[in-house]
Short mmCIF file of C-alpha atoms in Angstrom, two decimals:
data_model
loop_
_atom_site.label_atom_id
_atom_site.label_comp_id
_atom_site.label_asym_id
_atom_site.label_seq_id
_atom_site.Cartn_x
_atom_site.Cartn_y
_atom_site.Cartn_z
CA UNK A 1 -68.28 -49.99 -15.37
CA UNK A 2 -64.53 -49.52 -15.98
CA UNK A 3 -62.90 -46.06 -16.07
CA UNK A 4 -62.65 -45.98 -19.87
CA UNK A 5 -66.36 -46.55 -20.25
CA UNK A 6 -67.06 -44.06 -17.48
CA UNK A 7 -64.96 -41.35 -19.12
CA UNK A 8 -66.39 -42.01 -22.56
CA UNK A 9 -69.91 -41.90 -21.21
CA UNK A 10 -69.31 -38.53 -19.58
CA UNK A 11 -67.84 -37.03 -22.75
CA UNK A 12 -70.53 -38.17 -25.15
CA UNK A 13 -73.71 -38.16 -23.12
CA UNK A 14 -75.73 -34.99 -23.19
CA UNK A 15 -78.74 -35.64 -21.04
CA UNK A 16 -81.38 -38.15 -20.14
CA UNK A 17 -83.82 -36.67 -22.60
CA UNK A 18 -86.29 -38.74 -24.59
CA UNK A 19 -84.54 -37.70 -27.78
CA UNK A 20 -81.27 -39.20 -26.60
CA UNK A 21 -83.00 -42.37 -25.49
CA UNK A 22 -84.52 -42.66 -28.96
CA UNK A 23 -81.07 -42.45 -30.54
CA UNK A 24 -79.76 -45.05 -28.10
CA UNK A 25 -82.59 -47.43 -28.89
CA UNK A 26 -81.99 -47.18 -32.63
CA UNK A 27 -78.28 -47.91 -32.20
CA UNK A 28 -78.70 -50.84 -29.83
CA UNK A 29 -81.52 -52.26 -31.90
CA UNK A 30 -79.22 -52.50 -34.91
CA UNK A 31 -76.06 -53.62 -33.10
CA UNK A 32 -77.15 -55.94 -30.32
CA UNK A 33 -80.32 -57.75 -31.38
CA UNK A 34 -79.03 -60.00 -34.14
CA UNK A 35 -80.79 -63.23 -33.39
CA UNK A 36 -84.21 -63.97 -31.93
CA UNK A 37 -84.66 -67.73 -31.74
CA UNK A 38 -82.87 -71.02 -31.44
CA UNK A 39 -84.61 -74.33 -32.01
CA UNK A 40 -82.59 -76.02 -29.29
CA UNK A 41 -84.78 -76.77 -26.32
CA UNK A 42 -82.11 -76.21 -23.68
CA UNK A 43 -81.45 -72.60 -24.67
CA UNK A 44 -83.34 -69.36 -24.20
CA UNK A 45 -85.76 -68.28 -26.93
CA UNK A 46 -84.31 -64.83 -27.51
CA UNK A 47 -80.60 -64.38 -28.07
CA UNK A 48 -78.57 -61.21 -28.36
CA UNK A 49 -74.94 -60.26 -28.76
CA UNK A 50 -73.12 -59.27 -25.58
CA UNK A 51 -71.27 -55.99 -25.83
CA UNK A 52 -67.95 -57.69 -26.64
CA UNK A 53 -69.43 -59.42 -29.72
CA UNK A 54 -71.18 -56.25 -30.81
CA UNK A 55 -67.80 -54.54 -30.84
CA UNK A 56 -66.57 -56.98 -33.48
CA UNK A 57 -69.28 -55.81 -35.88
CA UNK A 58 -68.86 -52.08 -35.28
CA UNK A 59 -66.30 -49.50 -36.32
CA UNK A 60 -64.11 -47.93 -33.65
CA UNK A 61 -66.38 -44.90 -33.43
CA UNK A 62 -69.46 -47.12 -33.18
CA UNK A 63 -67.84 -49.08 -30.34
CA UNK A 64 -67.28 -45.92 -28.33
CA UNK A 65 -70.86 -44.87 -29.02
CA UNK A 66 -72.30 -48.24 -27.92
CA UNK A 67 -70.20 -48.19 -24.77
CA UNK A 68 -71.45 -44.71 -23.96
CA UNK A 69 -75.04 -45.90 -24.14
CA UNK A 70 -75.06 -47.80 -20.86
CA UNK A 71 -78.00 -46.34 -18.97
CA UNK A 72 -77.46 -44.66 -15.63
CA UNK A 73 -80.03 -43.67 -13.03
CA UNK A 74 -80.87 -40.46 -14.87
CA UNK A 75 -81.74 -42.30 -18.07
CA UNK A 76 -83.75 -44.91 -16.18
CA UNK A 77 -85.74 -42.15 -14.50
CA UNK A 78 -86.53 -40.73 -17.94
CA UNK A 79 -87.82 -44.16 -18.98
CA UNK A 80 -89.98 -44.38 -15.85
CA UNK A 81 -91.51 -40.99 -16.57
CA UNK A 82 -92.22 -42.06 -20.14
CA UNK A 83 -93.89 -45.30 -19.07
CA UNK A 84 -96.29 -43.47 -16.78
CA UNK A 85 -96.92 -40.51 -19.09
CA UNK A 86 -100.49 -39.55 -19.93
CA UNK A 87 -99.48 -39.11 -23.58
CA UNK A 88 -99.90 -42.32 -25.57
CA UNK A 89 -97.05 -41.66 -28.01
CA UNK A 90 -94.66 -40.91 -25.16
CA UNK A 91 -95.65 -44.16 -23.42
CA UNK A 92 -95.19 -46.17 -26.60
CA UNK A 93 -91.76 -44.68 -27.23
CA UNK A 94 -90.69 -45.41 -23.66
CA UNK A 95 -91.90 -49.01 -23.98
CA UNK A 96 -89.96 -49.45 -27.22
CA UNK A 97 -86.84 -48.00 -25.62
CA UNK A 98 -87.19 -50.30 -22.62
CA UNK A 99 -87.72 -53.32 -24.89
CA UNK A 100 -84.23 -52.85 -26.30
CA UNK A 101 -82.38 -51.87 -23.15
CA UNK A 102 -83.61 -54.83 -21.07
CA UNK A 103 -81.83 -57.21 -23.46
CA UNK A 104 -78.54 -56.21 -21.85
CA UNK A 105 -79.58 -54.16 -18.84
CA UNK A 106 -77.25 -51.81 -17.00
CA UNK A 107 -76.97 -52.01 -13.21
CA UNK A 108 -79.29 -49.04 -12.88
CA UNK A 109 -81.94 -50.71 -15.03
CA UNK A 110 -81.63 -54.00 -13.11
CA UNK A 111 -82.23 -52.08 -9.90
CA UNK A 112 -85.44 -50.66 -11.39
CA UNK A 113 -86.59 -54.14 -12.43
CA UNK A 114 -85.80 -55.45 -8.96
CA UNK A 115 -88.20 -53.00 -7.30
CA UNK A 116 -91.12 -54.63 -9.12
CA UNK A 117 -92.52 -51.29 -10.24
CA UNK A 118 -91.50 -51.93 -13.83
CA UNK A 119 -93.53 -55.14 -14.13
CA UNK A 120 -96.49 -53.56 -12.32
CA UNK A 121 -96.50 -50.72 -14.82
CA UNK A 122 -96.27 -53.10 -17.77
CA UNK A 123 -99.10 -55.28 -16.44
CA UNK A 124 -101.30 -52.22 -15.96
CA UNK A 125 -100.54 -51.18 -19.52
CA UNK A 126 -101.58 -54.58 -20.88
CA UNK A 127 -104.89 -54.37 -19.02
CA UNK A 128 -105.77 -50.73 -19.66
CA UNK A 129 -104.53 -50.20 -23.21
CA UNK A 130 -106.80 -50.89 -26.16
CA UNK A 131 -104.23 -50.27 -28.90
CA UNK A 132 -102.81 -53.64 -30.10
CA UNK A 133 -99.51 -51.96 -31.00
CA UNK A 134 -98.96 -50.80 -27.42
CA UNK A 135 -99.97 -54.19 -26.02
CA UNK A 136 -97.61 -55.96 -28.42
CA UNK A 137 -94.59 -53.83 -27.50
CA UNK A 138 -95.42 -54.16 -23.80
CA UNK A 139 -95.49 -57.96 -24.08
CA UNK A 140 -92.23 -57.77 -26.05
CA UNK A 141 -90.57 -55.99 -23.12
CA UNK A 142 -91.56 -58.85 -20.84
CA UNK A 143 -90.38 -61.42 -23.38
CA UNK A 144 -86.99 -59.69 -23.55
CA UNK A 145 -86.74 -59.56 -19.75
CA UNK A 146 -87.43 -63.30 -19.55
CA UNK A 147 -84.73 -63.91 -22.19
CA UNK A 148 -82.10 -62.88 -19.67
CA UNK A 149 -80.48 -64.87 -16.83
CA UNK A 150 -82.72 -66.54 -14.26
CA UNK A 151 -82.29 -63.82 -11.63
CA UNK A 152 -83.53 -61.25 -14.18
CA UNK A 153 -86.27 -63.55 -15.51
CA UNK A 154 -87.69 -63.82 -11.99
CA UNK A 155 -88.72 -60.17 -12.06
CA UNK A 156 -91.25 -60.96 -14.81
CA UNK A 157 -92.99 -63.92 -13.15
CA UNK A 158 -95.93 -61.85 -11.80
CA UNK A 159 -96.92 -61.19 -15.42
CA UNK A 160 -97.68 -64.87 -16.16
CA UNK A 161 -101.52 -64.60 -15.81
CA UNK A 162 -101.56 -61.51 -18.03
CA UNK A 163 -99.48 -63.28 -20.70
CA UNK A 164 -101.83 -66.26 -20.64
CA UNK A 165 -104.75 -63.92 -21.34
CA UNK A 166 -102.85 -62.55 -24.34
CA UNK A 167 -102.58 -66.09 -25.77
CA UNK A 168 -106.25 -65.71 -26.75
CA UNK A 169 -105.81 -62.31 -28.39
CA UNK A 170 -107.28 -61.71 -31.83
CA UNK A 171 -103.90 -60.31 -32.94
CA UNK A 172 -101.50 -63.08 -33.94
CA UNK A 173 -98.33 -61.09 -33.19
CA UNK A 174 -99.51 -60.53 -29.62
CA UNK A 175 -100.22 -64.23 -29.19
CA UNK A 176 -96.80 -65.09 -30.57
CA UNK A 177 -94.84 -62.75 -28.30
CA UNK A 178 -96.86 -63.85 -25.24
CA UNK A 179 -96.00 -67.47 -26.06
CA UNK A 180 -92.35 -66.51 -26.45
CA UNK A 181 -92.31 -64.88 -23.03
CA UNK A 182 -93.89 -67.92 -21.36
CA UNK A 183 -91.48 -70.19 -23.23
CA UNK A 184 -88.51 -68.22 -21.94
CA UNK A 185 -89.77 -68.67 -18.39
CA UNK A 186 -90.47 -72.38 -18.89
CA UNK A 187 -86.96 -72.90 -20.29
CA UNK A 188 -85.59 -72.36 -16.79
CA UNK A 189 -87.05 -75.77 -15.88
CA UNK A 190 -87.95 -74.56 -12.41
CA UNK A 191 -90.98 -76.42 -11.06
CA UNK A 192 -92.47 -73.37 -9.40
CA UNK A 193 -92.29 -71.42 -12.65
CA UNK A 194 -93.77 -74.18 -14.80
CA UNK A 195 -96.51 -74.85 -12.24
CA UNK A 196 -97.47 -71.17 -12.30
CA UNK A 197 -97.72 -71.26 -16.09
CA UNK A 198 -99.88 -74.39 -16.06
CA UNK A 199 -102.15 -73.21 -13.24
CA UNK A 200 -102.78 -69.98 -15.13
CA UNK A 201 -104.39 -72.01 -17.93
CA UNK A 202 -101.66 -71.76 -20.57
CA UNK A 203 -101.77 -75.37 -21.85
CA UNK A 204 -105.20 -75.25 -23.60
CA UNK A 205 -104.35 -71.89 -25.19
CA UNK A 206 -100.99 -73.14 -26.46
CA UNK A 207 -102.58 -76.29 -27.86
CA UNK A 208 -105.07 -74.17 -29.80
CA UNK A 209 -102.19 -72.11 -31.18
CA UNK A 210 -100.48 -75.32 -32.24
CA UNK A 211 -103.36 -76.04 -34.63
CA UNK A 212 -103.24 -72.55 -36.14
CA UNK A 213 -102.76 -72.00 -39.86
CA UNK A 214 -100.08 -69.40 -39.16
CA UNK A 215 -96.60 -70.89 -39.19
CA UNK A 216 -95.18 -68.41 -36.67
CA UNK A 217 -97.86 -69.28 -34.12
CA UNK A 218 -97.27 -73.00 -34.61
CA UNK A 219 -93.50 -72.60 -34.13
CA UNK A 220 -93.84 -70.38 -31.08
CA UNK A 221 -96.39 -72.58 -29.31
CA UNK A 222 -94.42 -75.74 -30.17
CA UNK A 223 -91.27 -74.25 -28.63
CA UNK A 224 -93.11 -73.24 -25.48
CA UNK A 225 -94.85 -76.60 -25.15
CA UNK A 226 -91.50 -78.33 -25.64
CA UNK A 227 -90.24 -76.51 -22.56
CA UNK A 228 -93.32 -77.79 -20.71
CA UNK A 229 -93.14 -81.36 -22.06
CA UNK A 230 -93.05 -82.99 -18.61
CA UNK A 231 -96.27 -81.21 -17.77
CA UNK A 232 -97.82 -82.40 -21.05
CA UNK A 233 -97.19 -86.00 -20.06
CA UNK A 234 -99.16 -85.52 -16.85
CA UNK A 235 -102.03 -84.01 -18.89
CA UNK A 236 -102.04 -86.76 -21.52
CA UNK A 237 -105.83 -87.09 -21.73
CA UNK A 238 -106.27 -83.56 -23.11
CA UNK A 239 -102.93 -83.34 -24.89
CA UNK A 240 -102.88 -86.58 -26.90
CA UNK A 241 -105.82 -85.78 -29.20
CA UNK A 242 -104.21 -82.47 -30.19
CA UNK A 243 -100.61 -83.62 -30.53
CA UNK A 244 -101.68 -86.44 -32.79
CA UNK A 245 -104.51 -84.76 -34.64
CA UNK A 246 -104.70 -84.94 -38.42
CA UNK A 247 -104.38 -81.17 -38.56
CA UNK A 248 -101.04 -81.22 -36.79
CA UNK A 249 -99.54 -84.12 -38.70
CA UNK A 250 -100.48 -82.61 -42.03
CA UNK A 251 -98.17 -79.74 -41.09
CA UNK A 252 -95.23 -82.16 -41.08
CA UNK A 253 -95.34 -82.40 -44.85
CA UNK A 254 -97.16 -79.25 -45.98
CA UNK A 255 -95.58 -76.54 -43.85
CA UNK A 256 -92.12 -74.99 -44.04
CA UNK A 257 -89.11 -76.82 -42.68
CA UNK A 258 -89.00 -74.64 -39.55
CA UNK A 259 -92.56 -75.55 -38.61
CA UNK A 260 -91.97 -79.27 -39.14
CA UNK A 261 -88.79 -79.07 -37.10
CA UNK A 262 -90.44 -77.40 -34.12
CA UNK A 263 -93.36 -79.83 -34.10
CA UNK A 264 -90.99 -82.79 -34.21
CA UNK A 265 -88.86 -81.43 -31.37
CA UNK A 266 -92.02 -81.23 -29.29
CA UNK A 267 -93.03 -84.78 -30.23
CA UNK A 268 -89.52 -86.09 -29.54
CA UNK A 269 -89.40 -84.72 -26.00
CA UNK A 270 -92.82 -86.09 -25.15
CA UNK A 271 -92.13 -89.46 -26.79
CA UNK A 272 -88.81 -89.79 -24.94
CA UNK A 273 -90.60 -89.89 -21.59
CA UNK A 274 -93.95 -91.53 -22.34
CA UNK A 275 -94.55 -94.98 -23.77
CA UNK A 276 -98.23 -94.07 -24.05
CA UNK A 277 -97.29 -91.38 -26.57
CA UNK A 278 -95.08 -93.78 -28.49
CA UNK A 279 -97.81 -96.38 -28.69
CA UNK A 280 -100.31 -93.71 -29.73
CA UNK A 281 -98.10 -92.84 -32.71
CA UNK A 282 -97.95 -96.46 -33.84
CA UNK A 283 -101.61 -97.30 -33.22
CA UNK A 284 -102.89 -94.25 -35.08
CA UNK A 285 -100.70 -94.76 -38.15
CA UNK A 286 -98.45 -91.71 -37.80
CA UNK A 287 -95.22 -93.50 -38.71
CA UNK A 288 -95.60 -92.72 -42.41
CA UNK A 289 -96.05 -88.94 -41.89
CA UNK A 290 -92.97 -88.89 -39.66
CA UNK A 291 -90.89 -90.80 -42.22
CA UNK A 292 -92.13 -88.47 -44.96
CA UNK A 293 -91.09 -85.52 -42.82
CA UNK A 294 -87.67 -87.11 -42.33
CA UNK A 295 -87.24 -87.52 -46.07
CA UNK A 296 -88.43 -83.96 -46.75
CA UNK A 297 -85.90 -82.47 -44.32
CA UNK A 298 -82.84 -84.45 -45.44
CA UNK A 299 -81.68 -81.55 -47.59
CA UNK A 300 -82.20 -79.02 -44.77
CA UNK A 301 -79.15 -80.02 -42.74
CA UNK A 302 -79.62 -80.10 -38.94
CA UNK A 303 -83.38 -79.61 -39.35
CA UNK A 304 -83.57 -83.35 -40.03
CA UNK A 305 -82.45 -84.12 -36.47
CA UNK A 306 -85.88 -83.55 -34.90
CA UNK A 307 -87.89 -86.14 -36.91
CA UNK A 308 -84.92 -88.50 -36.67
CA UNK A 309 -85.01 -88.14 -32.89
CA UNK A 310 -88.74 -88.94 -32.75
CA UNK A 311 -88.23 -92.06 -34.83
CA UNK A 312 -85.20 -92.98 -32.75
CA UNK A 313 -87.31 -93.03 -29.59
CA UNK A 314 -89.77 -95.34 -31.35
CA UNK A 315 -86.95 -97.68 -32.40
CA UNK A 316 -85.49 -97.69 -28.89
CA UNK A 317 -88.72 -99.09 -27.46
CA UNK A 318 -89.17 -102.75 -28.41
CA UNK A 319 -92.93 -102.25 -28.21
CA UNK A 320 -92.87 -99.67 -31.03
CA UNK A 321 -89.84 -100.76 -33.09
CA UNK A 322 -91.44 -103.34 -35.38
CA UNK A 323 -93.21 -101.04 -37.92
CA UNK A 324 -89.97 -99.18 -38.58
CA UNK A 325 -87.95 -102.39 -38.94
CA UNK A 326 -89.96 -103.19 -42.06
CA UNK A 327 -90.20 -99.63 -43.39
CA UNK A 328 -87.96 -99.59 -46.46
CA UNK A 329 -88.15 -95.79 -46.95
CA UNK A 330 -87.06 -95.23 -43.36
CA UNK A 331 -84.18 -97.70 -43.65
CA UNK A 332 -82.88 -96.23 -46.91
CA UNK A 333 -83.11 -92.69 -45.52
CA UNK A 334 -81.06 -93.77 -42.50
CA UNK A 335 -78.38 -95.08 -44.84
CA UNK A 336 -78.42 -91.76 -46.69
CA UNK A 337 -77.97 -89.80 -43.45
CA UNK A 338 -74.88 -91.85 -42.60
CA UNK A 339 -73.13 -90.15 -45.52
CA UNK A 340 -74.02 -86.63 -44.40
CA UNK A 341 -71.23 -84.05 -44.24
CA UNK A 342 -72.58 -82.90 -40.87
CA UNK A 343 -71.11 -85.09 -38.12
CA UNK A 344 -73.97 -84.19 -35.79
CA UNK A 345 -76.41 -85.82 -38.21
CA UNK A 346 -74.12 -88.82 -38.67
CA UNK A 347 -73.92 -89.28 -34.88
CA UNK A 348 -77.71 -89.25 -34.52
CA UNK A 349 -78.19 -91.62 -37.46
CA UNK A 350 -75.61 -94.02 -36.00
CA UNK A 351 -77.51 -94.05 -32.71
CA UNK A 352 -80.72 -95.04 -34.50
CA UNK A 353 -78.92 -97.60 -36.68
CA UNK A 354 -77.33 -99.17 -33.62
CA UNK A 355 -80.78 -99.60 -32.09
CA UNK A 356 -82.15 -101.01 -35.35
CA UNK A 357 -79.49 -103.71 -35.52
CA UNK A 358 -79.86 -105.07 -31.98
CA UNK A 359 -82.61 -107.46 -33.11
CA UNK A 360 -82.76 -106.88 -36.87
CA UNK A 361 -85.46 -108.16 -39.17
CA UNK A 362 -84.70 -109.80 -42.51
CA UNK A 363 -85.80 -106.60 -44.24
CA UNK A 364 -83.38 -104.54 -42.15
CA UNK A 365 -80.47 -106.87 -42.87
CA UNK A 366 -81.26 -106.93 -46.59
CA UNK A 367 -81.41 -103.13 -46.95
CA UNK A 368 -78.24 -102.58 -44.96
CA UNK A 369 -76.36 -105.31 -46.82
CA UNK A 370 -77.42 -103.94 -50.21
CA UNK A 371 -76.09 -100.53 -49.18
CA UNK A 372 -72.74 -101.96 -47.96
CA UNK A 373 -73.48 -100.13 -44.74
CA UNK A 374 -70.95 -102.00 -42.66
CA UNK A 375 -68.05 -100.69 -44.76
CA UNK A 376 -69.40 -97.15 -44.54
CA UNK A 377 -69.55 -97.41 -40.76
CA UNK A 378 -66.00 -98.82 -40.67
CA UNK A 379 -64.78 -95.81 -42.65
CA UNK A 380 -66.60 -93.49 -40.27
CA UNK A 381 -64.73 -95.04 -37.32
CA UNK A 382 -61.43 -94.49 -39.11
CA UNK A 383 -62.15 -90.92 -40.18
CA UNK A 384 -64.73 -89.58 -37.73
CA UNK A 385 -64.26 -87.04 -34.95
CA UNK A 386 -63.71 -88.49 -31.50
CA UNK A 387 -67.19 -87.39 -30.38
CA UNK A 388 -69.01 -90.02 -32.45
CA UNK A 389 -66.60 -92.93 -32.05
CA UNK A 390 -68.75 -94.75 -29.50
CA UNK A 391 -71.92 -94.74 -31.62
CA UNK A 392 -69.99 -95.81 -34.73
CA UNK A 393 -68.22 -98.68 -32.94
CA UNK A 394 -71.41 -100.02 -31.37
CA UNK A 395 -73.12 -99.88 -34.74
CA UNK A 396 -70.21 -101.75 -36.36
CA UNK A 397 -70.41 -104.61 -33.85
CA UNK A 398 -74.15 -104.97 -34.39
CA UNK A 399 -73.73 -104.97 -38.18
CA UNK A 400 -71.02 -107.63 -37.96
CA UNK A 401 -73.41 -109.87 -36.03
CA UNK A 402 -76.00 -109.31 -38.79
CA UNK A 403 -73.60 -110.40 -41.53
CA UNK A 404 -70.52 -112.32 -40.34
CA UNK A 405 -69.51 -113.10 -43.93
CA UNK A 406 -68.12 -109.57 -44.24
CA UNK A 407 -65.54 -110.07 -41.46
CA UNK A 408 -62.51 -110.88 -43.69
CA UNK A 409 -63.12 -107.83 -45.89
CA UNK A 410 -63.12 -105.22 -43.15
CA UNK A 411 -60.06 -102.88 -43.01
CA UNK A 412 -58.79 -104.32 -39.72
CA UNK A 413 -55.31 -102.83 -40.11
CA UNK A 414 -56.90 -99.35 -40.06
CA UNK A 415 -59.54 -100.14 -37.45
CA UNK A 416 -57.17 -101.63 -34.87
CA UNK A 417 -55.26 -98.39 -34.09
CA UNK A 418 -58.57 -96.65 -33.41
CA UNK A 419 -59.75 -99.34 -30.99
CA UNK A 420 -56.37 -99.37 -29.24
CA UNK A 421 -56.85 -95.63 -28.73
CA UNK A 422 -60.22 -96.46 -27.19
CA UNK A 423 -58.52 -98.62 -24.58
CA UNK A 424 -56.15 -95.77 -23.70
CA UNK A 425 -58.96 -93.21 -23.50
CA UNK A 426 -59.78 -94.05 -19.85
CA UNK A 427 -63.49 -93.74 -20.73
CA UNK A 428 -65.19 -96.88 -19.56
CA UNK A 429 -67.57 -97.32 -22.52
CA UNK A 430 -64.76 -96.83 -25.06
CA UNK A 431 -62.39 -99.11 -23.14
CA UNK A 432 -64.95 -101.91 -23.26
CA UNK A 433 -65.45 -101.39 -27.00
CA UNK A 434 -61.70 -101.50 -27.58
CA UNK A 435 -61.24 -104.71 -25.60
CA UNK A 436 -64.23 -106.29 -27.35
CA UNK A 437 -62.68 -105.56 -30.73
CA UNK A 438 -59.38 -107.18 -29.70
CA UNK A 439 -61.34 -110.22 -28.49
CA UNK A 440 -63.19 -110.23 -31.81
CA UNK A 441 -59.90 -110.25 -33.77
CA UNK A 442 -58.52 -113.14 -31.73
CA UNK A 443 -61.73 -115.16 -32.02
CA UNK A 444 -63.05 -114.54 -35.54
CA UNK A 445 -60.20 -113.22 -37.70
CA UNK A 446 -57.78 -115.83 -38.98
CA UNK A 447 -54.69 -113.62 -38.81
CA UNK A 448 -55.97 -111.61 -35.87
CA UNK A 449 -53.14 -112.53 -33.52
CA UNK A 450 -50.55 -111.72 -36.18
CA UNK A 451 -52.16 -108.35 -36.80
CA UNK A 452 -52.15 -107.54 -33.08
CA UNK A 453 -48.46 -108.45 -32.73
CA UNK A 454 -47.60 -106.26 -35.71
CA UNK A 455 -48.61 -103.16 -33.74
CA UNK A 456 -46.06 -102.06 -31.15
CA UNK A 457 -47.06 -101.91 -27.50
CA UNK A 458 -50.34 -103.77 -28.01
CA UNK A 459 -49.77 -105.96 -24.95
CA UNK A 460 -48.66 -102.98 -22.89
CA UNK A 461 -51.89 -101.19 -23.77
CA UNK A 462 -54.00 -104.20 -22.80
CA UNK A 463 -52.40 -104.45 -19.36
CA UNK A 464 -52.27 -100.70 -18.77
CA UNK A 465 -55.74 -100.45 -17.26
CA UNK A 466 -55.72 -99.41 -13.64
CA UNK A 467 -56.83 -102.42 -11.53
CA UNK A 468 -58.77 -100.31 -9.02
CA UNK A 469 -60.36 -97.96 -11.51
CA UNK A 470 -61.46 -100.74 -13.90
CA UNK A 471 -61.48 -103.79 -11.62
CA UNK A 472 -64.16 -105.64 -13.57
CA UNK A 473 -62.41 -105.27 -16.95
CA UNK A 474 -58.77 -105.29 -15.82
CA UNK A 475 -58.72 -109.11 -15.83
CA UNK A 476 -60.29 -109.13 -19.29
CA UNK A 477 -57.38 -107.06 -20.63
CA UNK A 478 -54.81 -109.36 -18.99
CA UNK A 479 -56.46 -112.42 -20.54
CA UNK A 480 -56.42 -110.85 -23.99
CA UNK A 481 -52.73 -109.99 -23.64
CA UNK A 482 -51.90 -113.64 -22.82
CA UNK A 483 -53.92 -114.86 -25.83
CA UNK A 484 -51.70 -112.95 -28.28
CA UNK A 485 -49.13 -115.55 -29.30
#
């Protein structure tokens, strides 16, 4: 704690009384906890503003007040006394206070967590209490602890068996928060943590939650199972019937967008690693529900990424690509996504399109030709952010091979500068794409050599590759330079 915070704390703090802690909880609850979930698998379930971001949303007086509410040993001791109090209301208030403060714990609070007494007290509360409200808030404390960095999350690991028991609670909010806590732990991707969760019997409970009629339970369990997707693959015999049940797939079209999104993220992670899962989707006729989900989420922005990713994994596998190659609704929706204003969606759609055009069917070629897709992709290369250049260029080459009659009509004078930039990027994949385009101009475009000579320094760019860094393609660049007459 710096001196300013120290001085401010001393001036404004009165005592470690429960009344002051209550005021602190109310303030932090409104200023720090702004966001509870992210659909992204790689991130923690519960998010909160750090103190610096909270300052941006507060007035100057509020900032000083927030800074003064960093708990010291005296305040922590008050919390400890409240947690072990014989009075139920006092215990509940202490638990609610702790639930907020552990989101951004002070050094004194971290020290208390490190002793292990905090988790022991919380576990005892979950076992001994009969009031669902107390149990819920106790589980919420653990969920908020696990939302922190790994070294803080570790303090909550002994509570895993108790959280698994709560997954079978009759109270849906308790089941949800228990799933959130386990999901936060599983997000760490530590084998010992995930093994502990599995050995405690969490998988069957989470699968039952996945079939619930309550959207929040479906979302929470799907997020947690997504974090455990590698474990699901090793338990395919019990997992497959649930993941691909009629009950679950009906949720892709009948439930809210958030529910569909979370289910599809789960399916995408499992399908990415297991061909058995991909084949199961095809053999049981679940392509149509997934395509319907894709169409339903087109207007929901990034939510469309999850069903698109599932279908992309099916297209990537030659054993499961065929049904989608003839699916006109899927093909036309892909074309629609190419024109999205969100470059993240465009990038994902280009990846799938590139896979679709490696060995295209007549239906695929017809749909893409009718939509003038090749010209749309060419414009994307010219206008797109650097981050999606590779996907767009690969897609363009595949589309050209599908319909070589379009070659003269492409805007080569605008495309060439982009591909020359690829060669200078020093990124191997982009360099190869750039050289391939120059080779394409010299081989298939009548005035290709003239166009290349019209751009200054073209030959210098082609011979600029470092011979040791790119030994296998250095000679290719030299040969192309000599071919320009």
